[in-house]
Amino acid sequence: MAARKARHRYDPLDHRMMARAIALARRGEGHVEPNPMVGCVIVRNRRSIGEGYHRRFGGPHAEIEALLACTRDPQGATVYVSLEPCCHHGKTPPCTDALIAARVARVVVAARDPNPVVRGRGIRRLRTAGIDVETGVLEGEAAEVLAPYATRVRLYRPFVIAKWAQSLDGKLATRTGHSQWISCEASRRRVHRLRARVDAILVGCGTVLADDPLLTARGV
């Protein structure tokens, strides 16, 4: 059975809770790769009773973290997860099995897993167990977080981030070349967060000769 696509007429609560799940997913940045960053929120009677995210590579997935964090029985609850729950045994057991065992009533998924090992099978497994599954809530926002993972499993290549700083008039440095930074403090913090999550940094020989940059991740 094909996954039911989003009709974009969700309860505002669906958007709010999925936005929270995606925000939680970002907390795994730099710690879970090459796994995807995933967040999960569990709601019962329109109140969050548990939330979690994938914290580290090889560790429990977001759904398990959220189930363990529940302050009430999740039976009959709605689960919001930014990526389709896994249905296979890897470093951890299938999240679909845990959700079925918890007797949740509904699972709302932002994005399907592009990994051929999963790709729709998690959704079908939940539906077969009688759980209502909806997909596509804030899919675009989730896809942005999942881009490095999706690039690896779909295209079999690294996810590349192109970064440069320039002034409003298109300059990269002052005329003398003595400017240390032309970017602001906020953008420099962002650069260090990006460095912390990547496996390699490539710069041109001109940058090395002129600046001899450390290329380290500081303050993260």
Tab-separated table of C-alpha atoms in Angstrom, residues 67-193:
chain	number	residue	atom	x	y	z
A	67	LEU	CA	9.384	6.572	24.454
A	68	LEU	CA	11.824	6.287	27.351
A	69	ALA	CA	11.177	9.919	28.262
A	70	CYS	CA	7.386	9.535	28.381
A	71	THR	CA	5.807	10.771	31.595
A	72	ARG	CA	2.596	8.861	30.837
A	73	ASP	CA	1.627	5.632	29.097
A	74	PRO	CA	1.992	6.294	25.330
A	75	GLN	CA	-0.865	3.933	24.443
A	76	GLY	CA	-3.179	5.765	22.056
A	77	ALA	CA	-0.728	8.634	21.591
A	78	THR	CA	0.382	10.403	18.421
A	79	VAL	CA	4.072	10.221	17.521
A	80	TYR	CA	5.692	12.999	15.493
A	81	VAL	CA	8.992	11.984	13.931
A	82	SER	CA	11.078	13.877	11.386
A	83	LEU	CA	12.123	10.721	9.480
A	84	GLU	CA	10.285	7.500	8.711
A	85	PRO	CA	10.878	4.989	11.545
A	86	CYS	CA	13.343	2.234	10.722
A	87	CYS	CA	12.079	-1.332	10.327
A	88	HIS	CA	15.331	-3.310	10.218
A	89	HIS	CA	17.932	-4.555	12.652
A	90	GLY	CA	21.155	-2.548	12.534
A	91	LYS	CA	23.105	-1.210	15.479
A	92	THR	CA	19.724	-0.926	17.211
A	93	PRO	CA	16.412	-2.840	16.919
A	94	PRO	CA	13.616	-1.565	14.635
A	95	CYS	CA	11.825	1.533	15.886
A	96	THR	CA	8.633	0.275	14.248
A	97	ASP	CA	8.583	-2.665	16.660
A	98	ALA	CA	8.940	-0.338	19.651
A	99	LEU	CA	6.106	1.900	18.458
A	100	ILE	CA	3.842	-1.081	17.837
A	101	ALA	CA	4.651	-2.511	21.262
A	102	ALA	CA	3.840	0.862	22.841
A	103	ARG	CA	0.392	0.695	21.167
A	104	VAL	CA	0.510	4.216	19.812
A	105	ALA	CA	-2.484	5.176	17.667
A	106	ARG	CA	-0.969	7.508	15.098
A	107	VAL	CA	2.438	8.300	13.632
A	108	VAL	CA	3.065	11.531	11.720
A	109	VAL	CA	6.190	11.441	9.548
A	110	ALA	CA	7.847	14.473	7.985
A	111	ALA	CA	9.989	12.665	5.392
A	112	ARG	CA	10.272	9.136	4.092
A	113	ASP	CA	13.629	7.451	4.550
A	114	PRO	CA	15.534	7.439	1.218
A	115	ASN	CA	17.630	4.489	2.370
A	116	PRO	CA	16.678	1.462	0.203
A	117	VAL	CA	16.723	-0.702	3.333
A	118	VAL	CA	13.743	1.269	4.670
A	119	ARG	CA	12.115	3.474	1.983
A	120	GLY	CA	8.420	3.041	2.772
A	121	ARG	CA	8.752	-0.269	4.573
A	122	GLY	CA	8.608	1.374	7.983
A	123	ILE	CA	5.359	3.108	7.075
A	124	ARG	CA	3.860	-0.117	5.711
A	125	ARG	CA	4.907	-2.033	8.812
A	126	LEU	CA	3.119	0.448	11.062
A	127	ARG	CA	-0.006	0.464	8.909
A	128	THR	CA	-0.111	-3.317	8.849
A	129	ALA	CA	-0.144	-3.190	12.646
A	130	GLY	CA	-3.206	-0.928	12.546
A	131	ILE	CA	-1.456	2.368	13.258
A	132	ASP	CA	-2.632	5.441	11.350
A	133	VAL	CA	0.327	6.964	9.481
A	134	GLU	CA	0.470	10.339	7.767
A	135	THR	CA	3.431	11.758	5.871
A	136	GLY	CA	4.654	15.064	4.539
A	137	VAL	CA	4.121	17.423	7.487
A	138	LEU	CA	6.910	20.036	7.214
A	139	GLU	CA	8.683	17.754	4.768
A	140	GLY	CA	10.720	20.608	3.297
A	141	GLU	CA	12.054	21.683	6.685
A	142	ALA	CA	12.937	18.097	7.555
A	143	ALA	CA	14.639	17.574	4.187
A	144	GLU	CA	17.013	20.444	4.940
A	145	VAL	CA	18.161	18.723	8.135
A	146	LEU	CA	18.374	15.347	6.384
A	147	ALA	CA	20.267	16.617	3.312
A	148	PRO	CA	23.724	15.214	4.238
A	149	TYR	CA	22.249	11.771	4.946
A	150	ALA	CA	20.033	11.810	1.853
A	151	THR	CA	22.963	12.798	-0.367
A	152	ARG	CA	24.989	9.862	0.911
A	153	VAL	CA	22.300	7.208	0.487
A	154	ARG	CA	20.852	8.528	-2.784
A	155	LEU	CA	23.899	9.772	-4.650
A	156	TYR	CA	26.692	7.807	-2.922
A	157	ARG	CA	28.789	10.930	-2.471
A	158	PRO	CA	29.592	13.392	0.317
A	159	PHE	CA	27.380	16.371	1.054
A	160	VAL	CA	29.387	19.465	0.110
A	161	ILE	CA	28.941	22.871	1.755
A	162	ALA	CA	30.350	25.872	-0.137
A	163	LYS	CA	31.242	28.720	2.216
A	164	TRP	CA	32.644	32.177	1.627
A	165	ALA	CA	32.281	35.644	3.127
A	166	GLN	CA	32.056	38.821	1.119
A	167	SER	CA	31.090	42.457	1.540
A	168	LEU	CA	27.959	43.983	0.033
A	169	ASP	CA	30.026	45.216	-2.907
A	170	GLY	CA	31.387	41.734	-3.585
A	171	LYS	CA	34.816	42.058	-1.946
A	172	LEU	CA	36.501	39.236	-0.020
A	173	ALA	CA	39.040	41.430	1.804
A	174	THR	CA	40.229	45.014	2.116
A	175	ARG	CA	42.453	46.455	-0.575
A	176	THR	CA	45.560	45.909	1.558
A	177	GLY	CA	44.587	42.311	2.313
A	178	HIS	CA	45.189	42.868	6.029
A	179	SER	CA	41.585	42.431	7.169
A	180	GLN	CA	41.244	39.446	9.501
A	181	TRP	CA	37.489	39.073	9.121
A	182	ILE	CA	34.823	40.744	7.058
A	183	SER	CA	32.085	38.514	8.472
A	184	CYS	CA	30.193	39.160	11.707
A	185	GLU	CA	30.500	37.234	14.951
A	186	ALA	CA	27.235	35.348	14.373
A	187	SER	CA	28.383	34.070	10.984
A	188	ARG	CA	31.736	33.002	12.440
A	189	ARG	CA	29.941	30.983	15.112
A	190	ARG	CA	27.899	29.356	12.364
A	191	VAL	CA	31.082	28.452	10.480
A	192	HIS	CA	32.514	26.718	13.534
A	193	ARG	CA	29.306	24.710	13.936
